[in-house]
mmCIF file of N, CA, C and O in Angstrom:
data_model
loop_
_atom_site.group_PDB
_atom_site.id
_atom_site.type_symbol
_atom_site.label_atom_id
_atom_site.label_comp_id
_atom_site.label_asym_id
_atom_site.label_seq_id
_atom_site.Cartn_x
_atom_site.Cartn_y
_atom_site.Cartn_z
ATOM 1 N N UNK U 825 14.669 4.205 -10.259
ATOM 2 C CA UNK U 825 14.943 2.781 -11.328
ATOM 3 C C UNK U 825 16.037 3.060 -11.998
ATOM 4 O O UNK U 825 16.881 3.784 -12.410
ATOM 5 N N UNK U 826 16.608 1.564 -12.202
ATOM 6 C CA UNK U 826 18.256 1.783 -12.641
ATOM 7 C C UNK U 826 18.151 0.407 -13.433
ATOM 8 O O UNK U 826 17.585 -0.764 -13.176
ATOM 9 N N UNK U 827 19.234 0.272 -14.385
ATOM 10 C CA UNK U 827 19.261 -0.993 -14.756
ATOM 11 C C UNK U 827 20.156 -1.671 -14.164
ATOM 12 O O UNK U 827 21.264 -1.348 -13.584
ATOM 13 N N UNK U 828 20.039 -3.180 -14.090
ATOM 14 C CA UNK U 828 20.915 -4.099 -13.904
ATOM 15 C C UNK U 828 21.724 -4.619 -14.384
ATOM 16 O O UNK U 828 21.677 -4.549 -15.360
ATOM 17 N N UNK U 829 22.054 -5.953 -14.321
ATOM 18 C CA UNK U 829 22.935 -6.578 -15.095
ATOM 19 C C UNK U 829 21.779 -7.592 -15.686
ATOM 20 O O UNK U 829 20.821 -7.714 -15.721
ATOM 21 N N UNK U 830 22.356 -7.759 -17.073
ATOM 22 C CA UNK U 830 21.860 -8.328 -17.810
ATOM 23 C C UNK U 830 20.530 -8.266 -19.080
ATOM 24 O O UNK U 830 19.821 -8.370 -19.039
ATOM 25 N N UNK U 831 20.266 -6.553 -18.527
ATOM 26 C CA UNK U 831 19.231 -5.912 -18.946
ATOM 27 C C UNK U 831 18.175 -5.950 -18.298
ATOM 28 O O UNK U 831 17.125 -5.415 -18.426
ATOM 29 N N UNK U 832 18.388 -6.347 -17.002
ATOM 30 C CA UNK U 832 17.671 -6.208 -15.971
ATOM 31 C C UNK U 832 17.137 -4.709 -15.715
ATOM 32 O O UNK U 832 17.607 -4.094 -15.713
ATOM 33 N N UNK U 833 15.699 -4.606 -15.275
ATOM 34 C CA UNK U 833 15.232 -3.160 -14.837
ATOM 35 C C UNK U 833 14.877 -3.554 -13.560
ATOM 36 O O UNK U 833 14.419 -4.353 -13.198
ATOM 37 N N UNK U 834 15.552 -2.411 -12.558
ATOM 38 C CA UNK U 834 15.417 -2.436 -10.812
ATOM 39 C C UNK U 834 14.722 -1.380 -10.881
ATOM 40 O O UNK U 834 14.834 -0.047 -10.947
ATOM 41 N N UNK U 835 13.641 -1.606 -9.919
ATOM 42 C CA UNK U 835 12.404 -0.871 -9.610
ATOM 43 C C UNK U 835 12.192 -0.889 -7.866
ATOM 44 O O UNK U 835 12.175 -1.741 -7.496
ATOM 45 N N UNK U 836 12.171 0.380 -7.423
ATOM 46 C CA UNK U 836 11.660 0.436 -6.026
ATOM 47 C C UNK U 836 10.509 -0.307 -5.534
ATOM 48 O O UNK U 836 9.718 -0.487 -6.376
ATOM 49 N N UNK U 837 10.344 -0.974 -4.158
ATOM 50 C CA UNK U 837 9.529 -1.827 -4.223
ATOM 51 C C UNK U 837 8.778 -1.217 -2.872
ATOM 52 O O UNK U 837 9.624 -1.298 -1.654
ATOM 53 N N UNK U 838 7.389 -1.373 -2.495
ATOM 54 C CA UNK U 838 6.901 -1.328 -1.037
ATOM 55 C C UNK U 838 5.854 -2.607 -0.857
ATOM 56 O O UNK U 838 5.326 -2.853 -1.748
ATOM 57 N N UNK U 839 5.981 -2.971 0.585
ATOM 58 C CA UNK U 839 5.507 -4.381 0.931
ATOM 59 C C UNK U 839 4.362 -3.643 1.854
ATOM 60 O O UNK U 839 4.497 -2.772 2.650
ATOM 61 N N UNK U 840 2.945 -3.884 1.224
ATOM 62 C CA UNK U 840 1.780 -3.855 2.063
ATOM 63 C C UNK U 840 1.010 -5.057 2.467
ATOM 64 O O UNK U 840 1.021 -5.923 1.497
ATOM 65 N N UNK U 841 0.481 -4.666 3.569
ATOM 66 C CA UNK U 841 -0.319 -5.576 3.944
ATOM 67 C C UNK U 841 -1.747 -5.238 3.657
ATOM 68 O O UNK U 841 -2.278 -4.460 3.727
ATOM 69 N N UNK U 842 -2.614 -6.505 3.754
ATOM 70 C CA UNK U 842 -3.951 -6.259 3.454
ATOM 71 C C UNK U 842 -4.970 -5.560 4.291
ATOM 72 O O UNK U 842 -3.991 -5.865 6.008
ATOM 73 N N UNK U 843 -5.892 -4.735 4.667
ATOM 74 C CA UNK U 843 -6.393 -4.303 3.274
ATOM 75 C C UNK U 843 -5.711 -3.474 2.165
ATOM 76 O O UNK U 843 -6.546 -3.192 1.381
ATOM 77 N N UNK U 844 -4.582 -2.644 3.161
ATOM 78 C CA UNK U 844 -4.229 -1.912 2.051
ATOM 79 C C UNK U 844 -3.759 -2.143 0.932
ATOM 80 O O UNK U 844 -3.904 -1.161 -0.162
ATOM 81 N N UNK U 845 -2.765 -3.296 0.611
ATOM 82 C CA UNK U 845 -2.370 -3.524 -1.006
ATOM 83 C C UNK U 845 -3.642 -3.294 -1.972
ATOM 84 O O UNK U 845 -3.396 -3.089 -2.817
ATOM 85 N N UNK U 846 -4.743 -3.980 -1.532
ATOM 86 C CA UNK U 846 -5.854 -4.144 -2.468
ATOM 87 C C UNK U 846 -6.706 -2.879 -2.618
ATOM 88 O O UNK U 846 -6.657 -2.477 -3.552
ATOM 89 N N UNK U 847 -6.839 -1.582 -1.650
ATOM 90 C CA UNK U 847 -6.891 -0.872 -2.094
ATOM 91 C C UNK U 847 -5.785 0.337 -2.634
ATOM 92 O O UNK U 847 -6.654 1.177 -3.838
ATOM 93 N N UNK U 848 -4.729 0.258 -2.811
ATOM 94 C CA UNK U 848 -3.457 0.782 -3.744
ATOM 95 C C UNK U 848 -4.267 0.233 -5.081
ATOM 96 O O UNK U 848 -4.332 1.016 -6.113
ATOM 97 N N UNK U 849 -4.025 -1.286 -5.213
ATOM 98 C CA UNK U 849 -4.139 -1.973 -6.469
ATOM 99 C C UNK U 849 -5.343 -1.556 -7.111
ATOM 100 O O UNK U 849 -5.459 -1.332 -8.440
ATOM 101 N N UNK U 850 -6.275 -1.407 -6.506
ATOM 102 C CA UNK U 850 -7.815 -0.768 -6.862
ATOM 103 C C UNK U 850 -8.047 0.615 -7.281
ATOM 104 O O UNK U 850 -9.070 1.055 -7.589
ATOM 105 N N UNK U 851 -7.061 1.448 -6.595
ATOM 106 C CA UNK U 851 -7.246 3.007 -6.935
ATOM 107 C C UNK U 851 -7.834 3.752 -6.275
ATOM 108 O O UNK U 851 -7.779 4.874 -6.151
ATOM 109 N N UNK U 852 -8.202 2.873 -4.589
ATOM 110 C CA UNK U 852 -8.642 3.716 -3.827
ATOM 111 C C UNK U 852 -7.494 4.682 -2.885
ATOM 112 O O UNK U 852 -7.768 5.639 -2.154
ATOM 113 N N UNK U 853 -6.470 4.208 -2.495
ATOM 114 C CA UNK U 853 -5.550 4.250 -1.710
ATOM 115 C C UNK U 853 -4.426 5.093 -2.568
ATOM 116 O O UNK U 853 -3.783 4.432 -3.303
ATOM 117 N N UNK U 854 -3.983 6.667 -2.221
ATOM 118 C CA UNK U 854 -3.461 7.275 -2.857
ATOM 119 C C UNK U 854 -2.409 7.743 -2.083
ATOM 120 O O UNK U 854 -2.026 8.748 -2.889
ATOM 121 N N UNK U 855 -2.636 7.674 -0.914
ATOM 122 C CA UNK U 855 -1.523 8.198 0.025
ATOM 123 C C UNK U 855 -0.790 7.376 0.998
ATOM 124 O O UNK U 855 -1.562 5.952 1.513
ATOM 125 N N UNK U 856 0.703 7.512 1.103
ATOM 126 C CA UNK U 856 1.350 6.391 2.378
ATOM 127 C C UNK U 856 1.237 7.153 3.538
ATOM 128 O O UNK U 856 1.695 8.251 3.531
ATOM 129 N N UNK U 857 0.631 6.471 4.678
ATOM 130 C CA UNK U 857 0.723 7.140 5.859
ATOM 131 C C UNK U 857 2.138 6.475 6.772
ATOM 132 O O UNK U 857 1.459 6.628 8.029
ATOM 133 N N UNK U 858 3.048 6.290 6.558
ATOM 134 C CA UNK U 858 3.563 5.683 7.772
ATOM 135 C C UNK U 858 4.475 6.649 8.509
ATOM 136 O O UNK U 858 4.677 7.682 8.024
ATOM 137 N N UNK U 859 5.144 6.456 9.640
ATOM 138 C CA UNK U 859 5.701 7.364 10.098
ATOM 139 C C UNK U 859 7.127 7.627 9.736
ATOM 140 O O UNK U 859 7.372 9.129 9.941
ATOM 141 N N UNK U 860 7.432 6.896 8.996
ATOM 142 C CA UNK U 860 8.965 7.325 8.586
ATOM 143 C C UNK U 860 8.938 7.270 6.792
ATOM 144 O O UNK U 860 7.989 7.234 6.130
ATOM 145 N N UNK U 861 9.546 8.043 6.045
ATOM 146 C CA UNK U 861 9.183 8.601 4.752
ATOM 147 C C UNK U 861 9.781 7.476 3.622
ATOM 148 O O UNK U 861 10.807 7.622 3.127
ATOM 149 N N UNK U 862 9.027 6.308 3.891
ATOM 150 C CA UNK U 862 9.888 5.114 3.106
ATOM 151 C C UNK U 862 9.937 5.384 1.429
ATOM 152 O O UNK U 862 10.391 4.651 1.059
ATOM 153 N N UNK U 863 9.007 6.548 1.018
ATOM 154 C CA UNK U 863 8.870 6.553 -0.468
ATOM 155 C C UNK U 863 9.845 7.731 -0.489
ATOM 156 O O UNK U 863 9.689 8.213 -1.926
ATOM 157 N N UNK U 864 10.317 8.573 0.320
ATOM 158 C CA UNK U 864 11.493 9.691 0.055
ATOM 159 C C UNK U 864 12.195 9.148 -1.282
ATOM 160 O O UNK U 864 12.852 8.331 -1.210
ATOM 161 N N UNK U 865 12.403 10.069 -2.403
ATOM 162 C CA UNK U 865 13.061 10.219 -3.255
ATOM 163 C C UNK U 865 12.583 9.299 -4.520
ATOM 164 O O UNK U 865 13.197 8.781 -5.380
ATOM 165 N N UNK U 866 11.581 8.522 -4.299
ATOM 166 C CA UNK U 866 10.809 7.658 -5.120
ATOM 167 C C UNK U 866 9.766 8.344 -6.069
ATOM 168 O O UNK U 866 9.233 9.214 -5.584
ATOM 169 N N UNK U 867 10.145 8.607 -7.530
ATOM 170 C CA UNK U 867 8.939 9.152 -8.343
ATOM 171 C C UNK U 867 8.691 8.349 -8.915
ATOM 172 O O UNK U 867 7.542 8.797 -9.744
ATOM 173 N N UNK U 868 8.744 6.779 -9.433
ATOM 174 C CA UNK U 868 7.887 6.091 -10.002
ATOM 175 C C UNK U 868 8.761 5.639 -11.289
ATOM 176 O O UNK U 868 9.832 6.017 -11.137
ATOM 177 N N UNK U 869 8.510 4.275 -11.472
ATOM 178 C CA UNK U 869 7.315 3.556 -10.955
ATOM 179 C C UNK U 869 7.643 2.927 -9.947
ATOM 180 O O UNK U 869 9.093 2.625 -9.640
ATOM 181 N N UNK U 870 7.163 2.386 -8.978
ATOM 182 C CA UNK U 870 7.192 1.599 -7.745
ATOM 183 C C UNK U 870 6.338 0.121 -7.752
ATOM 184 O O UNK U 870 5.168 0.143 -8.387
ATOM 185 N N UNK U 871 7.320 -0.806 -7.557
ATOM 186 C CA UNK U 871 6.429 -2.200 -7.525
ATOM 187 C C UNK U 871 5.911 -2.220 -6.236
ATOM 188 O O UNK U 871 6.154 -1.226 -5.059
ATOM 189 N N UNK U 872 4.688 -2.744 -6.220
ATOM 190 C CA UNK U 872 3.670 -3.086 -5.128
ATOM 191 C C UNK U 872 3.910 -4.801 -4.604
ATOM 192 O O UNK U 872 3.519 -5.461 -5.698
ATOM 193 N N UNK U 873 4.226 -4.785 -3.502
ATOM 194 C CA UNK U 873 4.453 -6.481 -3.140
ATOM 195 C C UNK U 873 3.454 -6.583 -2.053
ATOM 196 O O UNK U 873 3.012 -5.847 -1.148
ATOM 197 N N UNK U 874 2.544 -7.571 -1.973
ATOM 198 C CA UNK U 874 1.562 -7.911 -1.237
ATOM 199 C C UNK U 874 2.065 -8.921 -0.533
ATOM 200 O O UNK U 874 2.397 -10.341 -0.662
ATOM 201 N N UNK U 875 2.278 -8.278 1.054
ATOM 202 C CA UNK U 875 2.594 -9.172 2.333
ATOM 203 C C UNK U 875 2.245 -10.286 2.259
ATOM 204 O O UNK U 875 0.813 -10.132 1.909
ATOM 205 N N UNK U 876 2.668 -11.142 3.000
ATOM 206 C CA UNK U 876 1.821 -12.632 3.229
ATOM 207 C C UNK U 876 1.196 -12.430 4.650
ATOM 208 O O UNK U 876 0.053 -12.885 4.317
ATOM 209 N N UNK U 877 1.370 -11.319 5.449
ATOM 210 C CA UNK U 877 0.288 -11.453 6.599
ATOM 211 C C UNK U 877 -0.260 -10.060 6.277
ATOM 212 O O UNK U 877 -0.278 -9.375 5.652
ATOM 213 N N UNK U 878 -2.230 -9.864 6.885
ATOM 214 C CA UNK U 878 -2.654 -9.211 7.134
ATOM 215 C C UNK U 878 -1.979 -7.958 8.169
ATOM 216 O O UNK U 878 -1.411 -8.724 8.954
ATOM 217 N N UNK U 879 -2.542 -6.815 8.081
ATOM 218 C CA UNK U 879 -2.473 -5.718 9.037
ATOM 219 C C UNK U 879 -2.922 -6.254 10.126
ATOM 220 O O UNK U 879 -3.810 -7.043 10.284
ATOM 221 N N UNK U 880 -1.932 -5.668 11.222
ATOM 222 C CA UNK U 880 -2.372 -6.564 12.636
ATOM 223 C C UNK U 880 -3.629 -6.330 12.965
ATOM 224 O O UNK U 880 -4.350 -6.993 13.628
ATOM 225 N N UNK U 881 -4.140 -4.869 12.610
ATOM 226 C CA UNK U 881 -5.463 -4.705 13.227
ATOM 227 C C UNK U 881 -6.280 -4.462 11.868
ATOM 228 O O UNK U 881 -6.991 -3.620 11.696
ATOM 229 N N UNK U 882 -6.370 -5.419 10.831
ATOM 230 C CA UNK U 882 -6.742 -5.732 9.916
ATOM 231 C C UNK U 882 -8.930 -5.524 9.919
ATOM 232 O O UNK U 882 -9.376 -4.717 9.281
ATOM 233 N N UNK U 883 -9.436 -5.856 10.747
ATOM 234 C CA UNK U 883 -10.696 -5.497 11.084
ATOM 235 C C UNK U 883 -11.276 -4.459 11.635
ATOM 236 O O UNK U 883 -12.444 -4.136 10.966
ATOM 237 N N UNK U 884 -10.372 -3.743 12.221
ATOM 238 C CA UNK U 884 -10.658 -2.360 12.475
ATOM 239 C C UNK U 884 -10.379 -1.302 11.084
ATOM 240 O O UNK U 884 -11.308 -0.481 11.139
ATOM 241 N N UNK U 885 -9.290 -1.815 10.394
ATOM 242 C CA UNK U 885 -9.335 -1.164 9.433
ATOM 243 C C UNK U 885 -10.390 -1.326 8.278
ATOM 244 O O UNK U 885 -10.774 -0.148 7.769
ATOM 245 N N UNK U 886 -10.577 -2.393 8.363
ATOM 246 C CA UNK U 886 -12.050 -2.738 7.450
ATOM 247 C C UNK U 886 -13.419 -2.367 7.693
ATOM 248 O O UNK U 886 -13.825 -1.638 6.736
ATOM 249 N N UNK U 887 -13.533 -1.949 9.213
ATOM 250 C CA UNK U 887 -14.915 -1.565 9.581
ATOM 251 C C UNK U 887 -14.418 0.149 9.362
ATOM 252 O O UNK U 887 -15.746 0.704 8.498
ATOM 253 N N UNK U 888 -13.218 0.512 9.592
ATOM 254 C CA UNK U 888 -13.257 2.001 9.364
ATOM 255 C C UNK U 888 -13.555 2.318 7.494
ATOM 256 O O UNK U 888 -14.296 3.238 7.179
ATOM 257 N N UNK U 889 -13.196 1.591 6.664
ATOM 258 C CA UNK U 889 -13.378 1.557 5.221
ATOM 259 C C UNK U 889 -14.812 1.423 4.815
ATOM 260 O O UNK U 889 -15.325 2.048 4.140
ATOM 261 N N UNK U 890 -15.306 0.566 5.552
ATOM 262 C CA UNK U 890 -16.572 0.375 5.309
ATOM 263 C C UNK U 890 -17.567 1.445 5.467
ATOM 264 O O UNK U 890 -18.454 1.703 5.049
ATOM 265 N N UNK U 891 -16.942 2.190 6.839
ATOM 266 C CA UNK U 891 -17.700 3.595 7.259
ATOM 267 C C UNK U 891 -17.510 4.516 6.469
ATOM 268 O O UNK U 891 -18.646 5.499 6.009
ATOM 269 N N UNK U 892 -16.376 4.329 5.690
ATOM 270 C CA UNK U 892 -15.969 5.715 5.013
ATOM 271 C C UNK U 892 -16.716 5.637 3.335
ATOM 272 O O UNK U 892 -17.020 6.717 2.724
ATOM 273 N N UNK U 893 -16.712 4.172 2.814
ATOM 274 C CA UNK U 893 -17.070 4.344 1.918
ATOM 275 C C UNK U 893 -18.507 3.531 1.259
ATOM 276 O O UNK U 893 -18.837 3.575 0.143
ATOM 277 N N UNK U 894 -18.749 2.990 2.665
ATOM 278 C CA UNK U 894 -20.346 2.186 2.168
ATOM 279 C C UNK U 894 -19.852 0.859 2.044
ATOM 280 O O UNK U 894 -18.848 0.371 1.260
ATOM 281 N N UNK U 895 -20.544 0.283 2.307
ATOM 282 C CA UNK U 895 -20.609 -1.506 2.240
ATOM 283 C C UNK U 895 -20.146 -2.072 0.925
ATOM 284 O O UNK U 895 -19.151 -2.797 1.041
ATOM 285 N N UNK U 896 -20.681 -1.466 0.037
ATOM 286 C CA UNK U 896 -20.760 -2.501 -1.631
ATOM 287 C C UNK U 896 -19.398 -1.796 -1.739
ATOM 288 O O UNK U 896 -18.705 -2.362 -2.642
ATOM 289 N N UNK U 897 -19.460 -0.252 -1.941
ATOM 290 C CA UNK U 897 -18.063 0.100 -2.652
ATOM 291 C C UNK U 897 -16.648 -0.224 -1.879
ATOM 292 O O UNK U 897 -15.627 -0.900 -2.357
ATOM 293 N N UNK U 898 -16.740 -0.429 -0.646
ATOM 294 C CA UNK U 898 -15.718 -0.784 0.336
ATOM 295 C C UNK U 898 -15.619 -2.384 0.075
ATOM 296 O O UNK U 898 -14.372 -2.875 -0.231
ATOM 297 N N UNK U 899 -16.300 -3.325 -0.277
ATOM 298 C CA UNK U 899 -16.141 -4.573 -0.558
ATOM 299 C C UNK U 899 -15.322 -4.812 -2.015
ATOM 300 O O UNK U 899 -14.530 -5.426 -1.973
ATOM 301 N N UNK U 900 -15.874 -3.668 -3.065
ATOM 302 C CA UNK U 900 -14.949 -4.165 -4.078
ATOM 303 C C UNK U 900 -13.322 -3.214 -3.846
ATOM 304 O O UNK U 900 -12.594 -3.875 -4.610
ATOM 305 N N UNK U 901 -13.292 -2.273 -3.283
ATOM 306 C CA UNK U 901 -12.053 -1.507 -3.195
ATOM 307 C C UNK U 901 -11.117 -2.752 -2.236
ATOM 308 O O UNK U 901 -10.025 -2.394 -2.565
ATOM 309 N N UNK U 902 -11.798 -3.208 -1.730
ATOM 310 C CA UNK U 902 -10.773 -4.413 -0.716
ATOM 311 C C UNK U 902 -10.462 -5.951 -1.263
ATOM 312 O O UNK U 902 -10.093 -6.405 -0.611
ATOM 313 N N UNK U 903 -11.092 -5.861 -2.231
ATOM 314 C CA UNK U 903 -11.067 -7.424 -2.719
ATOM 315 C C UNK U 903 -9.899 -7.305 -3.569
ATOM 316 O O UNK U 903 -9.593 -6.493 -4.641
ATOM 317 N N UNK U 904 -8.860 -7.903 -3.472
ATOM 318 C CA UNK U 904 -7.675 -8.444 -4.123
ATOM 319 C C UNK U 904 -7.877 -8.529 -5.482
ATOM 320 O O UNK U 904 -9.139 -9.327 -5.636
ATOM 321 N N UNK U 905 -7.333 -8.276 -6.499
ATOM 322 C CA UNK U 905 -7.353 -8.233 -7.904
ATOM 323 C C UNK U 905 -6.991 -9.813 -7.994
ATOM 324 O O UNK U 905 -6.289 -10.622 -7.763
ATOM 325 N N UNK U 906 -8.005 -10.364 -8.970
ATOM 326 C CA UNK U 906 -8.088 -12.139 -9.118
ATOM 327 C C UNK U 906 -6.942 -12.519 -9.722
ATOM 328 O O UNK U 906 -5.786 -12.169 -10.307
ATOM 329 N N UNK U 907 -6.127 -13.510 -8.902
ATOM 330 C CA UNK U 907 -5.090 -14.290 -9.246
ATOM 331 C C UNK U 907 -3.839 -13.624 -8.512
ATOM 332 O O UNK U 907 -2.971 -14.128 -8.571
ATOM 333 N N UNK U 908 -4.131 -12.516 -7.978
ATOM 334 C CA UNK U 908 -2.772 -11.899 -7.075
ATOM 335 C C UNK U 908 -2.561 -12.720 -5.744
ATOM 336 O O UNK U 908 -3.202 -13.107 -4.762
ATOM 337 N N UNK U 909 -1.346 -13.524 -5.683
ATOM 338 C CA UNK U 909 -0.894 -14.086 -4.770
ATOM 339 C C UNK U 909 -0.259 -13.577 -3.744
ATOM 340 O O UNK U 909 -0.114 -12.459 -3.801
ATOM 341 N N UNK U 910 -0.482 -13.929 -2.438
ATOM 342 C CA UNK U 910 0.377 -13.241 -1.100
ATOM 343 C C UNK U 910 1.963 -13.315 -1.458
ATOM 344 O O UNK U 910 2.243 -14.391 -1.978
ATOM 345 N N UNK U 911 2.535 -12.681 -0.433
ATOM 346 C CA UNK U 911 3.974 -12.496 -0.880
ATOM 347 C C UNK U 911 4.562 -12.489 -2.051
ATOM 348 O O UNK U 911 5.767 -13.452 -2.295
ATOM 349 N N UNK U 912 4.203 -11.631 -2.957
ATOM 350 C CA UNK U 912 4.862 -11.480 -4.138
ATOM 351 C C UNK U 912 4.517 -10.108 -4.885
ATOM 352 O O UNK U 912 3.828 -9.414 -4.332
ATOM 353 N N UNK U 913 4.988 -9.841 -5.489
ATOM 354 C CA UNK U 913 5.111 -8.492 -6.172
ATOM 355 C C UNK U 913 4.085 -8.519 -7.257
ATOM 356 O O UNK U 913 3.669 -9.413 -8.104
ATOM 357 N N UNK U 914 2.506 -7.614 -6.745
ATOM 358 C CA UNK U 914 1.433 -8.072 -7.617
ATOM 359 C C UNK U 914 0.795 -6.455 -8.635
ATOM 360 O O UNK U 914 0.139 -6.820 -9.384
ATOM 361 N N UNK U 915 1.848 -5.894 -8.609
ATOM 362 C CA UNK U 915 1.388 -4.338 -9.169
ATOM 363 C C UNK U 915 2.528 -3.499 -9.195
ATOM 364 O O UNK U 915 3.867 -3.862 -8.730
ATOM 365 N N UNK U 916 2.172 -2.567 -10.093
ATOM 366 C CA UNK U 916 3.031 -1.331 -10.664
ATOM 367 C C UNK U 916 2.094 0.118 -10.399
ATOM 368 O O UNK U 916 1.145 0.322 -10.933
ATOM 369 N N UNK U 917 2.731 1.339 -9.095
ATOM 370 C CA UNK U 917 2.205 2.327 -9.551
ATOM 371 C C UNK U 917 3.276 2.820 -10.589
ATOM 372 O O UNK U 917 4.695 3.236 -10.152
ATOM 373 N N UNK U 918 2.647 3.579 -11.376
ATOM 374 C CA UNK U 918 3.608 4.511 -12.566
ATOM 375 C C UNK U 918 4.331 6.006 -11.669
ATOM 376 O O UNK U 918 5.191 5.825 -12.460
ATOM 377 N N UNK U 919 3.110 6.432 -10.756
ATOM 378 C CA UNK U 919 3.982 7.626 -10.596
ATOM 379 C C UNK U 919 3.823 7.865 -8.821
ATOM 380 O O UNK U 919 2.457 7.807 -8.507
ATOM 381 N N UNK U 920 4.847 8.391 -8.245
ATOM 382 C CA UNK U 920 4.787 8.729 -6.827
ATOM 383 C C UNK U 920 4.851 10.039 -6.753
ATOM 384 O O UNK U 920 5.598 10.430 -7.210
ATOM 385 N N UNK U 921 3.873 10.689 -5.937
ATOM 386 C CA UNK U 921 3.950 12.266 -5.947
ATOM 387 C C UNK U 921 5.044 12.364 -4.569
ATOM 388 O O UNK U 921 5.777 11.716 -4.231
ATOM 389 N N UNK U 922 5.328 13.890 -4.417
ATOM 390 C CA UNK U 922 6.420 14.439 -3.376
ATOM 391 C C UNK U 922 5.569 13.172 -1.809
ATOM 392 O O UNK U 922 4.713 13.415 -1.504
ATOM 393 N N UNK U 923 6.868 13.588 -1.429
ATOM 394 C CA UNK U 923 6.900 12.593 -0.171
ATOM 395 C C UNK U 923 7.175 14.070 0.991
ATOM 396 O O UNK U 923 7.672 14.972 0.935
ATOM 397 N N UNK U 924 6.184 13.894 1.892
ATOM 398 C CA UNK U 924 5.893 14.901 2.988
ATOM 399 C C UNK U 924 6.128 14.327 4.387
ATOM 400 O O UNK U 924 5.299 13.225 4.326
ATOM 401 N N UNK U 925 6.850 15.176 5.574
ATOM 402 C CA UNK U 925 6.486 14.719 6.920
ATOM 403 C C UNK U 925 5.625 15.474 7.205
ATOM 404 O O UNK U 925 5.453 16.530 7.216
ATOM 405 N N UNK U 926 4.630 14.961 8.069
ATOM 406 C CA UNK U 926 3.514 15.664 8.723
ATOM 407 C C UNK U 926 3.651 14.999 10.217
ATOM 408 O O UNK U 926 3.412 13.823 10.370
ATOM 409 N N UNK U 927 3.857 16.150 10.911
ATOM 410 C CA UNK U 927 4.110 15.968 12.392
ATOM 411 C C UNK U 927 2.374 16.143 13.338
ATOM 412 O O UNK U 927 1.758 16.650 12.953
ATOM 413 N N UNK U 928 2.200 14.985 13.776
ATOM 414 C CA UNK U 928 0.964 15.112 14.449
ATOM 415 C C UNK U 928 1.043 15.416 16.287
ATOM 416 O O UNK U 928 2.159 15.169 16.849
ATOM 417 N N UNK U 929 0.227 16.749 16.373
ATOM 418 C CA UNK U 929 0.179 16.829 17.873
ATOM 419 C C UNK U 929 -0.411 16.265 18.536
ATOM 420 O O UNK U 929 -1.573 16.139 18.753
ATOM 421 N N UNK U 930 -0.179 15.334 19.743
ATOM 422 C CA UNK U 930 -1.014 14.839 20.691
ATOM 423 C C UNK U 930 -1.130 15.444 22.141
ATOM 424 O O UNK U 930 0.291 15.571 22.465
ATOM 425 N N UNK U 931 -1.980 15.381 22.436
ATOM 426 C CA UNK U 931 -2.150 16.257 24.105
ATOM 427 C C UNK U 931 -1.787 15.265 24.931
ATOM 428 O O UNK U 931 -1.689 13.665 25.195
#
């Protein structure tokens, strides 16, 4: 976080597609699982940008989320907060934990 010109505050930002953006904003998604360390060096706060497009395989992700949380909790978790537009910064994460790189072994 740094100060910009004219007293502006600059905050790092991460762009998330649905359903993941809503999961973060509603407090269900607390881990970032990208292949590259996108949040390395970020301690917070972190702006959350709601991408215009949904994740390419959103139906499969939503199905998995329903299986894990149950239909009612999943519906609440994936519901975008009222009035959040697409292609805009819609939230703020106040604290970002340590970034770790985890390697998966595939056969």
